[in-house]
Short mmCIF file of C-alpha atoms in Angstrom, two decimals:
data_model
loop_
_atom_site.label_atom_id
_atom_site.label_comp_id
_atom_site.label_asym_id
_atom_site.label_seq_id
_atom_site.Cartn_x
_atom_site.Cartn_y
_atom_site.Cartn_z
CA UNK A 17 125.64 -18.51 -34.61
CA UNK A 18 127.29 -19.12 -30.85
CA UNK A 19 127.91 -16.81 -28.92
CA UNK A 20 130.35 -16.83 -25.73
CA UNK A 21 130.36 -14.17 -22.76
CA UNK A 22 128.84 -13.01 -19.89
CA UNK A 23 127.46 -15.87 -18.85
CA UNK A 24 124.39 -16.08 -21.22
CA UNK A 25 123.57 -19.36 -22.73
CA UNK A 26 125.70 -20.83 -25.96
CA UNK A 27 123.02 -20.62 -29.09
CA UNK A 28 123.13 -21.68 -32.68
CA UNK A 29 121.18 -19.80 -35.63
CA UNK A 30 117.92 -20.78 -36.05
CA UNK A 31 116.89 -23.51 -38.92
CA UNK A 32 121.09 -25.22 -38.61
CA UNK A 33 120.79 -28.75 -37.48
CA UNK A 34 122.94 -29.85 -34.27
CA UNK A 35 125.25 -31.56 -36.83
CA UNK A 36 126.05 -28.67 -39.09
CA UNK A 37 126.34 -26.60 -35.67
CA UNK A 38 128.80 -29.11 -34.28
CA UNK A 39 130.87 -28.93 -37.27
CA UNK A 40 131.07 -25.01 -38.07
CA UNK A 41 131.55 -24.44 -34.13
CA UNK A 42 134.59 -26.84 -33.75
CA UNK A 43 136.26 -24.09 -36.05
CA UNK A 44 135.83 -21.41 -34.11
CA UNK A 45 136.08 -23.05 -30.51
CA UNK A 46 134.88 -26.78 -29.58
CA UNK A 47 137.79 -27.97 -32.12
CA UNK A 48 140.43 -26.23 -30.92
CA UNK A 49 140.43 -28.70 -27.99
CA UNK A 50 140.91 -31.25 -29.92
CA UNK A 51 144.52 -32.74 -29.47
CA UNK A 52 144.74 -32.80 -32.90
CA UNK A 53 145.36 -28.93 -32.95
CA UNK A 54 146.48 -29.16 -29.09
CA UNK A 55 149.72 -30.61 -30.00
CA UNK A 56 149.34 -30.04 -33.81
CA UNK A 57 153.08 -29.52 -34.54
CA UNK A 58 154.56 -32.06 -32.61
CA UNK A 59 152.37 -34.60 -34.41
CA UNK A 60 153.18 -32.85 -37.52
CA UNK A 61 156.71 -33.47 -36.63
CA UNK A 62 156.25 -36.85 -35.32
CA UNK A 63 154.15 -38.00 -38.13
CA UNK A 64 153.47 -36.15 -41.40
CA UNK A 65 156.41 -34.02 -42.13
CA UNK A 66 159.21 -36.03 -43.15
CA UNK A 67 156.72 -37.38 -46.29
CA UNK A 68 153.99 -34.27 -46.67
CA UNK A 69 155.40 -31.45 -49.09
CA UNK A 70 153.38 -29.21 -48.08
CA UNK A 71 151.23 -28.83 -51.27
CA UNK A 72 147.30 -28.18 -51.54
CA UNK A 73 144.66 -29.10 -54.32
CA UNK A 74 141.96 -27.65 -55.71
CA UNK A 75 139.73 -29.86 -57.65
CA UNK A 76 136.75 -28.00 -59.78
CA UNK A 77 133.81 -30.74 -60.08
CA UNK A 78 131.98 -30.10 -63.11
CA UNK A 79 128.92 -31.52 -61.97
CA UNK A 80 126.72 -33.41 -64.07
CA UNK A 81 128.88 -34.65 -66.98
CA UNK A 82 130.73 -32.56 -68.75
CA UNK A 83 131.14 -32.88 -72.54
CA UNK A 84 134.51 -33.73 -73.59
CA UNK A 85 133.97 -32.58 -77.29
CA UNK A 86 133.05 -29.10 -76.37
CA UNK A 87 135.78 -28.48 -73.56
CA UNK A 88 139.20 -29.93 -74.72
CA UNK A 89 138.97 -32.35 -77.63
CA UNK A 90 136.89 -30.43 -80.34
CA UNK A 91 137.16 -32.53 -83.06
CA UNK A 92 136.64 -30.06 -85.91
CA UNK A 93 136.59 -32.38 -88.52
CA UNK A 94 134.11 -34.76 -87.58
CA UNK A 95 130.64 -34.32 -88.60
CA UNK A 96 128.06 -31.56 -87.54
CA UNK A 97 126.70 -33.66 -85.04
CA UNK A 98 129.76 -34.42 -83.56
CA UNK A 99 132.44 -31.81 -83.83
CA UNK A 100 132.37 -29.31 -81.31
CA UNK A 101 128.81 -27.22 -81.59
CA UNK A 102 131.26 -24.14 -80.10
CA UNK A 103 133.29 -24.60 -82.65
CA UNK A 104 137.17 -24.95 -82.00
CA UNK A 105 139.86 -22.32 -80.98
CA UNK A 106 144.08 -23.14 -81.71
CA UNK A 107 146.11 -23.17 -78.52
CA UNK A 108 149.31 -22.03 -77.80
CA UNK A 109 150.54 -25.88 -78.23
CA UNK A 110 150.87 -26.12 -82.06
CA UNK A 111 148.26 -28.57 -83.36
CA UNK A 112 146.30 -28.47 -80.67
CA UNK A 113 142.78 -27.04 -80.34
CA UNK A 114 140.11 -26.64 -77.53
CA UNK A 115 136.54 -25.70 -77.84
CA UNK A 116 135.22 -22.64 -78.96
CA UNK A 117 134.57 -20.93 -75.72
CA UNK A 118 137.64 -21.19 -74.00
CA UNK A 119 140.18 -18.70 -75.43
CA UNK A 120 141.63 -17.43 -72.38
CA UNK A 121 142.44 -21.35 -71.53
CA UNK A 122 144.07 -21.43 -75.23
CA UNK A 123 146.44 -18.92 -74.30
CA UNK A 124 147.93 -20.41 -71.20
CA UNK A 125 147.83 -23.78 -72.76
CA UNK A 126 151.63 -24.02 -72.13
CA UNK A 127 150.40 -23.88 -68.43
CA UNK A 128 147.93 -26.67 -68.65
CA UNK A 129 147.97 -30.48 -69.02
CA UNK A 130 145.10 -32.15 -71.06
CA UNK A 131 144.44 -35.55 -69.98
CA UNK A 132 141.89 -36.93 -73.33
CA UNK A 133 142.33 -40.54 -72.38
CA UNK A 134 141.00 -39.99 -68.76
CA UNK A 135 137.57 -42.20 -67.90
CA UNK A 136 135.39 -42.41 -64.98
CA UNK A 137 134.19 -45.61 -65.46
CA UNK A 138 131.18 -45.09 -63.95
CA UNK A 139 127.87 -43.62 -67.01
CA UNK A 140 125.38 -42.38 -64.16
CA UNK A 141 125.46 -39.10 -61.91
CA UNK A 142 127.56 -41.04 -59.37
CA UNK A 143 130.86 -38.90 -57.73
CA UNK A 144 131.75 -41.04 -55.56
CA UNK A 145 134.35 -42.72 -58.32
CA UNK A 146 135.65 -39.78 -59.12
CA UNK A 147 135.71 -37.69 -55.64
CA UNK A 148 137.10 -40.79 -53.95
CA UNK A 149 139.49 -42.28 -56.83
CA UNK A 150 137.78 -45.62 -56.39
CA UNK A 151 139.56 -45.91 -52.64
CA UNK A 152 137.94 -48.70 -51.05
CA UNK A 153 137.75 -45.86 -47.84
CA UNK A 154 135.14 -44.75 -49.38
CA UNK A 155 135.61 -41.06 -48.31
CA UNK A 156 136.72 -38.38 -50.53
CA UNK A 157 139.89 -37.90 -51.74
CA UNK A 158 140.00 -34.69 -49.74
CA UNK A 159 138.91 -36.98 -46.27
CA UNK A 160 141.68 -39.09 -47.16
CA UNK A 161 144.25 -36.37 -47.31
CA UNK A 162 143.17 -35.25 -44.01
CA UNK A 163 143.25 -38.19 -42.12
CA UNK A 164 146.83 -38.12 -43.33
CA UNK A 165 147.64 -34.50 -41.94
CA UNK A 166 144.89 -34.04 -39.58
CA UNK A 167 141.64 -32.31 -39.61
CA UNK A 168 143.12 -28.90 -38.98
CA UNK A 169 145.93 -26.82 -39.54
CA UNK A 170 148.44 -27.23 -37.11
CA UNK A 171 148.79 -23.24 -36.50
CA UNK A 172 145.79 -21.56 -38.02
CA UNK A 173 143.42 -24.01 -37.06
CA UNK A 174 141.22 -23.63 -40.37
CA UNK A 175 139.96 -27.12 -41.95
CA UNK A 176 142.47 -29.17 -44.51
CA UNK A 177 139.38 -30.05 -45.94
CA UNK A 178 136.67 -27.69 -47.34
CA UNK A 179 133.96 -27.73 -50.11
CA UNK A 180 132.38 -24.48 -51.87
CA UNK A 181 129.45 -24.26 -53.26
CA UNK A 182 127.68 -20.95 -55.16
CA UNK A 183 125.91 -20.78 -51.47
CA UNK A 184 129.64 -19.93 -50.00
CA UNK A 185 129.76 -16.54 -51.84
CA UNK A 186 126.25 -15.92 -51.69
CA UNK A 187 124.50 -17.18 -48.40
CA UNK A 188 120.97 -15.75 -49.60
CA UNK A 189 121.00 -17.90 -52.88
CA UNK A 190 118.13 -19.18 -54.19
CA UNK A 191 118.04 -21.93 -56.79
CA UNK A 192 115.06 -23.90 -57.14
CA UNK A 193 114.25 -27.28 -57.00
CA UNK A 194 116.61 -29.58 -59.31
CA UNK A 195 116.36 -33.37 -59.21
CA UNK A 196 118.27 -36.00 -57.75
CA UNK A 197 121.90 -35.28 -57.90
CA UNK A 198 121.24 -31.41 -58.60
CA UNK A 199 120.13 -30.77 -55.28
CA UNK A 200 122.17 -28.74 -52.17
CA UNK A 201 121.37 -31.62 -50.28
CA UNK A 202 122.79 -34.28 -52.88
CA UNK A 203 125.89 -31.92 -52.85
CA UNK A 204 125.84 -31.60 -48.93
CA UNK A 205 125.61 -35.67 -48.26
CA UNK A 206 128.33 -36.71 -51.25
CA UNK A 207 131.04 -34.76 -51.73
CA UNK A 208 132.14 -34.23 -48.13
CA UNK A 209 131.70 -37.84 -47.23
CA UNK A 210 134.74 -39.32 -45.34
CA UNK A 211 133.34 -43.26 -45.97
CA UNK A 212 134.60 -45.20 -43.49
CA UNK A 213 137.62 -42.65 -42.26
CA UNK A 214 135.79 -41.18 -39.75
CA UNK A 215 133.49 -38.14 -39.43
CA UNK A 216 136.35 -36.08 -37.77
CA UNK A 217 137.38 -35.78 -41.57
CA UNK A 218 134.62 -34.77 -42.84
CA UNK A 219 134.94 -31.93 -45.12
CA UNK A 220 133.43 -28.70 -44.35
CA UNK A 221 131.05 -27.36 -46.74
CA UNK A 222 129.61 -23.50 -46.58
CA UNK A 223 126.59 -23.97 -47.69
CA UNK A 224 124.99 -20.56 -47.15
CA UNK A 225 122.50 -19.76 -44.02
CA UNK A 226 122.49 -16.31 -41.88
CA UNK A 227 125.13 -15.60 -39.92
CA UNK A 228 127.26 -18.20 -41.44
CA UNK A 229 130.53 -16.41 -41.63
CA UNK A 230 130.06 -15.05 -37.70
CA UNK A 231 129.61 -18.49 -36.92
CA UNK A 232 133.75 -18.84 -37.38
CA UNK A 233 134.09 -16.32 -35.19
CA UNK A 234 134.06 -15.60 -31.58
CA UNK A 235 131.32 -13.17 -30.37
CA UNK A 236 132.58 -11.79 -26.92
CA UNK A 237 133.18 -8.55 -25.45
CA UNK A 238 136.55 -7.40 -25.55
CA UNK A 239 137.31 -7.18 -22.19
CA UNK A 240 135.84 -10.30 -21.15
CA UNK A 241 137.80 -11.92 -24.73
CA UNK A 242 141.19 -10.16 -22.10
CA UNK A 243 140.56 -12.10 -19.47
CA UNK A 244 142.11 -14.97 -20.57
CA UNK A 245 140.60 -17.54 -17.42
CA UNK A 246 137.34 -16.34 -18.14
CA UNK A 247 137.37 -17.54 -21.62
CA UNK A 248 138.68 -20.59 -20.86
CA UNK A 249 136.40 -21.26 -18.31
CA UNK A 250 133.51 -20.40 -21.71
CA UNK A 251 135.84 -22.97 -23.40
CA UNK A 252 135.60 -25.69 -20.97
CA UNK A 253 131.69 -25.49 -20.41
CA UNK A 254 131.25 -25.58 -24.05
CA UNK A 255 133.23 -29.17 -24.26
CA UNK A 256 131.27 -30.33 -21.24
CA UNK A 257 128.25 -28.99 -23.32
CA UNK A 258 128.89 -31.74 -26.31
CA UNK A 259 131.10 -34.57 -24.88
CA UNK A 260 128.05 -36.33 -24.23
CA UNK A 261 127.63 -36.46 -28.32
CA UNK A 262 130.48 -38.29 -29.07
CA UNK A 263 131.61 -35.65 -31.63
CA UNK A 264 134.38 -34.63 -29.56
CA UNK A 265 136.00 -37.51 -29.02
CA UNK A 266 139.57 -37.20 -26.78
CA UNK A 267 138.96 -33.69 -26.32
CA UNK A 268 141.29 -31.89 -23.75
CA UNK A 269 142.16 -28.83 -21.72
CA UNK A 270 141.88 -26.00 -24.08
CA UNK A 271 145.75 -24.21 -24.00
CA UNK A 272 147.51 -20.99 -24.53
CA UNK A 273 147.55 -21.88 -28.22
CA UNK A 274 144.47 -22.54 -28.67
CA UNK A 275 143.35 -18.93 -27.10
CA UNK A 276 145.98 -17.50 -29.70
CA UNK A 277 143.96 -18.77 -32.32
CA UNK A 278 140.70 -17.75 -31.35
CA UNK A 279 142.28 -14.29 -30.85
CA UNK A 280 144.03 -14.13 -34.50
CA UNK A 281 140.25 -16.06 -35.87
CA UNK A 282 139.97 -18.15 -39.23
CA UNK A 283 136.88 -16.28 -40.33
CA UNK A 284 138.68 -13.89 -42.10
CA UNK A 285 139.69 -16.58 -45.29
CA UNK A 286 136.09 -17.05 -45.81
CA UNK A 287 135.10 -13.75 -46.13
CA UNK A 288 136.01 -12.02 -49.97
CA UNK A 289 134.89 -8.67 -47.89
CA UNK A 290 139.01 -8.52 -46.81
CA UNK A 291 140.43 -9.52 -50.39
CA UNK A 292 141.79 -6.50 -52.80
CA UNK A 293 138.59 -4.96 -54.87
CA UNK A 294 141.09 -5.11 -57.87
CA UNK A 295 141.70 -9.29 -57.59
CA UNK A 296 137.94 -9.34 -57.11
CA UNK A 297 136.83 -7.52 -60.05
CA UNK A 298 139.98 -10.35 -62.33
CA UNK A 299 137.88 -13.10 -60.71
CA UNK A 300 134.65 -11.65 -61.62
CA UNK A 301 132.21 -13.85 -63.74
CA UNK A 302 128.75 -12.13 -63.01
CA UNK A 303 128.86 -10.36 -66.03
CA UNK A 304 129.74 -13.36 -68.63
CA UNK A 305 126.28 -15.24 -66.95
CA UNK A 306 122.83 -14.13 -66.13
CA UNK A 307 121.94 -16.62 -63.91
CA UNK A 308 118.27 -15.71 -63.49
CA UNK A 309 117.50 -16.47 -67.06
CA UNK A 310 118.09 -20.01 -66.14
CA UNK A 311 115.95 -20.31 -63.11
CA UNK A 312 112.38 -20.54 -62.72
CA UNK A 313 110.74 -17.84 -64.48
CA UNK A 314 113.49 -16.44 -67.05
CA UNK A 315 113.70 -16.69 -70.16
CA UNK A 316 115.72 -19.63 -70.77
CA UNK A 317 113.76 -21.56 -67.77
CA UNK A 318 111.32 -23.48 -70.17
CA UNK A 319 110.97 -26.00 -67.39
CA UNK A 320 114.73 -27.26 -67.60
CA UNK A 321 114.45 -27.76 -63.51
CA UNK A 322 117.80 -28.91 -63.19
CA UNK A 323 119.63 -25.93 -65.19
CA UNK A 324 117.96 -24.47 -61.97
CA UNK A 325 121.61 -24.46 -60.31
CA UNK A 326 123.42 -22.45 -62.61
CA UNK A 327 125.38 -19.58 -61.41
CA UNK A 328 127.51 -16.68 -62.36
CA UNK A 329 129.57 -17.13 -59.11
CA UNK A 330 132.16 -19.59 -60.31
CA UNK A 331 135.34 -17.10 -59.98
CA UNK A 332 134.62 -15.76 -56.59
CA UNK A 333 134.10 -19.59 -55.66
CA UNK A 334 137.79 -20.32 -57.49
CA UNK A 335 138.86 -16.77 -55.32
CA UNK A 336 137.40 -18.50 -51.91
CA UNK A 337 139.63 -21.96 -52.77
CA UNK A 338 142.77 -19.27 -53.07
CA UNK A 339 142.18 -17.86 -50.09
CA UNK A 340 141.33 -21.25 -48.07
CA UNK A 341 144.98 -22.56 -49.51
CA UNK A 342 146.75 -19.96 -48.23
CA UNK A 343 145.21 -20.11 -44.72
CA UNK A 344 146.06 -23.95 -44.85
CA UNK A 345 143.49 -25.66 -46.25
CA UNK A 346 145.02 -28.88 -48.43
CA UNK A 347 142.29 -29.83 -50.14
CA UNK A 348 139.50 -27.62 -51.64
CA UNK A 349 136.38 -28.99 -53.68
CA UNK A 350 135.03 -26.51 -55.62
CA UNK A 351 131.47 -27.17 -56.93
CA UNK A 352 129.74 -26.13 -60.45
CA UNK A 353 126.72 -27.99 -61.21
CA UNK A 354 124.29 -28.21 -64.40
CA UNK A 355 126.67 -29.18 -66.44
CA UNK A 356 124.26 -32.46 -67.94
CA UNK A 357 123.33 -31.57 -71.27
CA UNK A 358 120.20 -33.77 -72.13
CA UNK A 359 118.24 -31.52 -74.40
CA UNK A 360 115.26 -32.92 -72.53
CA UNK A 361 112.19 -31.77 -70.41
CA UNK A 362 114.75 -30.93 -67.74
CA UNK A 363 118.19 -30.15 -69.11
CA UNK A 364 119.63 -27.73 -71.68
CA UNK A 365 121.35 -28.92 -74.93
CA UNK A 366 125.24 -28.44 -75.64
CA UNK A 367 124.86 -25.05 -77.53
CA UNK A 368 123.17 -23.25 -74.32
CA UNK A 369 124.94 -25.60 -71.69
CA UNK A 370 127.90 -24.84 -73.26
CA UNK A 371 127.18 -20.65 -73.83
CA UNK A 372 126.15 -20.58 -70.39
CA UNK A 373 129.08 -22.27 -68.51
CA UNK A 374 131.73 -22.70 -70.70
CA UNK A 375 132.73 -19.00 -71.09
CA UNK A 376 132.84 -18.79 -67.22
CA UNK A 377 134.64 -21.50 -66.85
CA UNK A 378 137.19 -20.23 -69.03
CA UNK A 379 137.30 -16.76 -67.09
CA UNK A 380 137.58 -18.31 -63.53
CA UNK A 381 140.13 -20.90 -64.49
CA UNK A 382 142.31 -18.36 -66.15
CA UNK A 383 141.83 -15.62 -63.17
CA UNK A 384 142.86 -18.59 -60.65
CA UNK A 385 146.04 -19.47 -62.88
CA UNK A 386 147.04 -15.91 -63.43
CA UNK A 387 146.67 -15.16 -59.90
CA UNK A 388 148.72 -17.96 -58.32
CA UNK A 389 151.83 -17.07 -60.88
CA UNK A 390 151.68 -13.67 -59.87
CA UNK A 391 151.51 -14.64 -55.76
CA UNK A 392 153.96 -17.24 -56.47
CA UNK A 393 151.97 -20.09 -55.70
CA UNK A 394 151.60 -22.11 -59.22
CA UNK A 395 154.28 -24.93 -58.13
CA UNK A 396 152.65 -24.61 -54.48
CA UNK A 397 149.10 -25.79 -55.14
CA UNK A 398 147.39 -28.33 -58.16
CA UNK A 399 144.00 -27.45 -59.80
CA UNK A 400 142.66 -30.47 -60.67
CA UNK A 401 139.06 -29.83 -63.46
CA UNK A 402 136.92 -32.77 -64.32
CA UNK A 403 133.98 -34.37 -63.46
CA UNK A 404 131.73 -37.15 -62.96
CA UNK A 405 131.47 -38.61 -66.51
CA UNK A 406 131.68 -36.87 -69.87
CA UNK A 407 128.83 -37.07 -72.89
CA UNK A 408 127.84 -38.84 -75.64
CA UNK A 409 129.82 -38.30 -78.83
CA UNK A 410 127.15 -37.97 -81.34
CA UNK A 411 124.46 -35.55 -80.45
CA UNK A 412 120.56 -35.56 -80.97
CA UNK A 413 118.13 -32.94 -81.14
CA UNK A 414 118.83 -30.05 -79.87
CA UNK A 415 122.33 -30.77 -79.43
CA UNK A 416 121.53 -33.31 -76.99
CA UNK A 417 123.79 -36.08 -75.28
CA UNK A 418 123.55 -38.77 -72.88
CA UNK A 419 125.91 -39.83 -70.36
CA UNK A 420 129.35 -41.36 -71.38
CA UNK A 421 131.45 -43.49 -68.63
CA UNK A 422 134.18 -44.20 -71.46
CA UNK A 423 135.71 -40.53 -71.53
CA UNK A 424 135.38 -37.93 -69.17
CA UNK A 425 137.15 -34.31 -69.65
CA UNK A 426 140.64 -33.67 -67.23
CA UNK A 427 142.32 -30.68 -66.77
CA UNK A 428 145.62 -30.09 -64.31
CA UNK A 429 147.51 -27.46 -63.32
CA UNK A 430 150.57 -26.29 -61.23
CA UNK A 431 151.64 -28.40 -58.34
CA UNK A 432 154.73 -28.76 -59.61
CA UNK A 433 154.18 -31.30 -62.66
CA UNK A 434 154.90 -31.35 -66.00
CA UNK A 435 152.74 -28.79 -68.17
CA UNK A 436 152.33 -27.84 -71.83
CA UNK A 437 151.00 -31.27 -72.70
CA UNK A 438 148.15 -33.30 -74.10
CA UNK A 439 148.52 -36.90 -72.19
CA UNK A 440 146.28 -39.53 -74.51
CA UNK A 441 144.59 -39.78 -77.74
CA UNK A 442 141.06 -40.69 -78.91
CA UNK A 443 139.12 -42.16 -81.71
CA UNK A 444 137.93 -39.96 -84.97
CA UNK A 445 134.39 -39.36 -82.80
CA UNK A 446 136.24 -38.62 -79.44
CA UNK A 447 133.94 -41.33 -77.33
CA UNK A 448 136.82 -44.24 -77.10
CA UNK A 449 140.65 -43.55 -75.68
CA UNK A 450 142.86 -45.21 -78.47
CA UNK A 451 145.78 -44.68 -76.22
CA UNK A 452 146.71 -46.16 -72.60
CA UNK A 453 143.32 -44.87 -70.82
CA UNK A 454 143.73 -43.75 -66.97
CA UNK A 455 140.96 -44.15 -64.19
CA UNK A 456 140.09 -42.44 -61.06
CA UNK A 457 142.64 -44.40 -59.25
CA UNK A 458 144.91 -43.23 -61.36
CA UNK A 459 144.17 -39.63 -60.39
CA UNK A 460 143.83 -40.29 -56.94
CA UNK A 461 147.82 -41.72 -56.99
CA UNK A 462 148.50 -38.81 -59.46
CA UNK A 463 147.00 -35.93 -56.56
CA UNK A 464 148.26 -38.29 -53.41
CA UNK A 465 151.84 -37.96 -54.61
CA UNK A 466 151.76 -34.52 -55.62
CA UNK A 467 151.28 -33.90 -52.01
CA UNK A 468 153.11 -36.60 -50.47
CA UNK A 469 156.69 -38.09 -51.17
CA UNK A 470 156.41 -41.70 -51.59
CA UNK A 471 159.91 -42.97 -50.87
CA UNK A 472 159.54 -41.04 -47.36
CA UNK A 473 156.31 -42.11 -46.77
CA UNK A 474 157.46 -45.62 -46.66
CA UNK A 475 159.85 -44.93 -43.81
CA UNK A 476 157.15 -44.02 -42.12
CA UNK A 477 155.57 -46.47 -39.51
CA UNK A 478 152.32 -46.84 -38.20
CA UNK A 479 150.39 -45.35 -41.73
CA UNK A 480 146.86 -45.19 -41.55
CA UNK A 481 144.85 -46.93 -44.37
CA UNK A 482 144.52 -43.90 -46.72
CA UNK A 483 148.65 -44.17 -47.29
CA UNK A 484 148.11 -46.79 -49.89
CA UNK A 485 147.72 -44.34 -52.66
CA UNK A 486 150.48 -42.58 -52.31
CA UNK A 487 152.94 -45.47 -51.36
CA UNK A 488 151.00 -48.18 -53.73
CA UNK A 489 149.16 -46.34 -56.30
CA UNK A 490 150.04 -45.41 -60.24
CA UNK A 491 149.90 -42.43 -61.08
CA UNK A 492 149.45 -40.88 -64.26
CA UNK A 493 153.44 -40.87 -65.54
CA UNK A 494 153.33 -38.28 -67.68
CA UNK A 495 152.90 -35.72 -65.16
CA UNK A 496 155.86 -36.65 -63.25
#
């Protein structure tokens, strides 16, 4: 952590890399120099208002493929090996069904918007596709939004762009040693990248450590935080300290404003410690999992390395992207992994893959859902639930299944679109849309102007790249 007062030398835990200093830190106090936050609402006058409705997202990345037999196209009267090994569960929409272990999702159906005909286009453990929406940026969809509204929050200075992993909610999490794509440093590289926007919009990812949460804080003693030139004078050395990085490019005098948000601190959204026990215990999904069957030495280990990331965490995770939305963060990436159902010497079949992370899945979606209707929030932010690719169709041993770039599962939410509706159809197998299929792109148009108002945006001059999608893209036209 840094620490600030009385003169004593500015320090960052031990084992955090200068980057992942850098970027934590310019929360709490090298950022707020910025001009970015400096003059944050006359830019957001000048610039973003007159287009940005002042929306957020919150995608869920079911990493690793998830199957879109077994989530929300159960074909129940296919054969064994291909109808839904969960078996299938009737909806509140009248024909339609979902997989077996998502009955709390069947019930708020009407809320929901199934999107069958939805492909990545991509068959390997590659994100980018999806996480970008095939922008030719590069960067994430989330780094795109915030290069159009700016890194930060005009008044509560907290990032527009963050990413949660299981690590968020539990900083002392252990989870092994997956392969490739599984790892927290796969994660860490991929789906905060901001291509070629610019590492100012970078996402920030908690990704677990000691001290991580006093990190967005400022240490200080209280009278020395009152004496307001002091501080500033803490401030100032501090920018001197890292100008010669480059990471604080155009940084400035640090102002009154910027001392009143160090004084009211961002910490606090991070941190479930100051939610209500009661919303906790709705979000809750410890007791549907135990994760340390999965990992190395439990029961259901049996070598499967790269089930090595499963969690029980996922609603406190979907609690932490609430909480970020309402202290202005736009964009949220939340991250569940293992979700690659191989049956092989490192992954689980569909029946356990399924009976591990489908019934959370289920829980934490429904919590989220039930919890922004009741705050008043459902039209105010979009949960957005896919993933990378889906599976094979027909499934081998074990209830095995390789990797499928034709279909991949879609879920949305809220934000204002049209719900109670299954967008697409597919073939008697479910691996091939037979209806007019939709691409990342297409999401990426369908999320940009959610957030953004098209016709306004093009009265707006002087658009960086990252516009195109919302002024250019298609979206998918159902929703709207």
């Amino acid at each position: 952590m840094f620490t600030i007062g009385d003169g004593r030398s500015i320090r960052h835990c031990q084992g955090w890399s200068r980057r992942q200093f850098l970027r934590v830190g310019s929360l709490g106090v090298a950022g707020l120099t910025l001009p970015s936050l400096l003059s944050a609402k006359a830019q957001a006058r000048a610039r973003s208002s007159s287009f940005y409705h002042d929306k957020a997202v919150v995608l869920l990345f079911l990493q690793g493929g998830p199957p879109q037999v077994e989530t929300f196209d159960p074909k129940p009267d296919a054969p064994s090996d291909i109808r839904s090994c969960t078996g299938a569960i009737r909806t509140k929409l009248p024909g339609v069904e979902f997989g077996g272990t998502f009955p709390k999702l069947a019930r708020l159906a009407d809320k929901l918007a199934i999107v069958r005909s939805f492909a990545s286009g991509d068959g390997g453990h590659n994100q980018l596709p999806v996480l970008t929406g095939n922008s030719e940026s590069d960067g994430t969809m989330a780094s795109q939004f915030s290069r159009l509204v700016g890194a930060n929050h005009p008044i509560t200075a907290i990032p527009t762009n963050a990413c949660i992993v299981p690590e968020a909610v539990k900083p002392d999490l252990k989870l092994g040693q997956p392969t490739g794509p599984f790892t927290l440093q796969y994660v860490q590289k991929n789906y905060v990248t901001p291509g070629k926007l610019g590492n100012q919009y970078k996402g920030l990812m908690l990704d677990g450590g000691d001290g991580l949460l006093s990190s967005l804080q400022l240490s200080m003693p209280r009278e020395r935080f009152e004496d307001r030139r002091h501080l500033l004078r803490q401030l100032d050395q501090l920018k001197r300290r890292f100008d010669q990085t480059g990471e604080l490019e155009g940084a400035s005098a640090v102002q009154q404003q910027a001392f009143d948000v160090l004084e009211r601190g961002i910490a606090q959204a991070f941190d479930l410690s100051h939610e209500d026990p009661r919303t906790i215990a709705k979000y809750d999904t410890s007791r549907l999992v135990n994760m340390h069957e999965y990992h190395q030495g439990g029961k259901r280990y049996n070598g499967l390395r790269n089930q090595s990331r499963i969690t029980n965490l996922l609603g406190k995770q979907m609690l932490l992207a609430r909480r970020l939305c309402e202290a202005g963060c736009g964009f949220v990436t939340v991250v569940d992994s293992c979700w690659d159902f191989h049956a092989d010497g490192n992954n689980p079949g569909c029946d356990v893959g399924m009976n591990a992370l489908g019934w959370q899945l289920d829980h934490a979606i429904a919590a989220f859902l039930e919890d922004l209707e009741e705050r008043g929030l459902s039209e105010k932010i979009l949960l957005v639930v896919t993933g990378e690719m889906g599976r094979s169709p027909k499934k081998g041993r074990k209830a095995g299944t390789g990797h499928w770039s034709r279909l991949t599962p879609l879920l949305v939410a809220g934000g204002g679109l049209k719900m109670g509706q299954v967008i697409g159809e597919t073939d008697r197998t479910g691996g091939e849309p037979v209806s007019d299929g939709y691409l990342p792109q297409h999401l990426r148009a369908t999320i940009m102007q959610t957030l953004f108002d098209p016709a306004e945006a093009r009265l707006v001059s002087g658009l960086p790249e990252a516009a195109k999608a919302i002024t250019d893209g298609e979206p998918i036209r159902e929703l709207f």
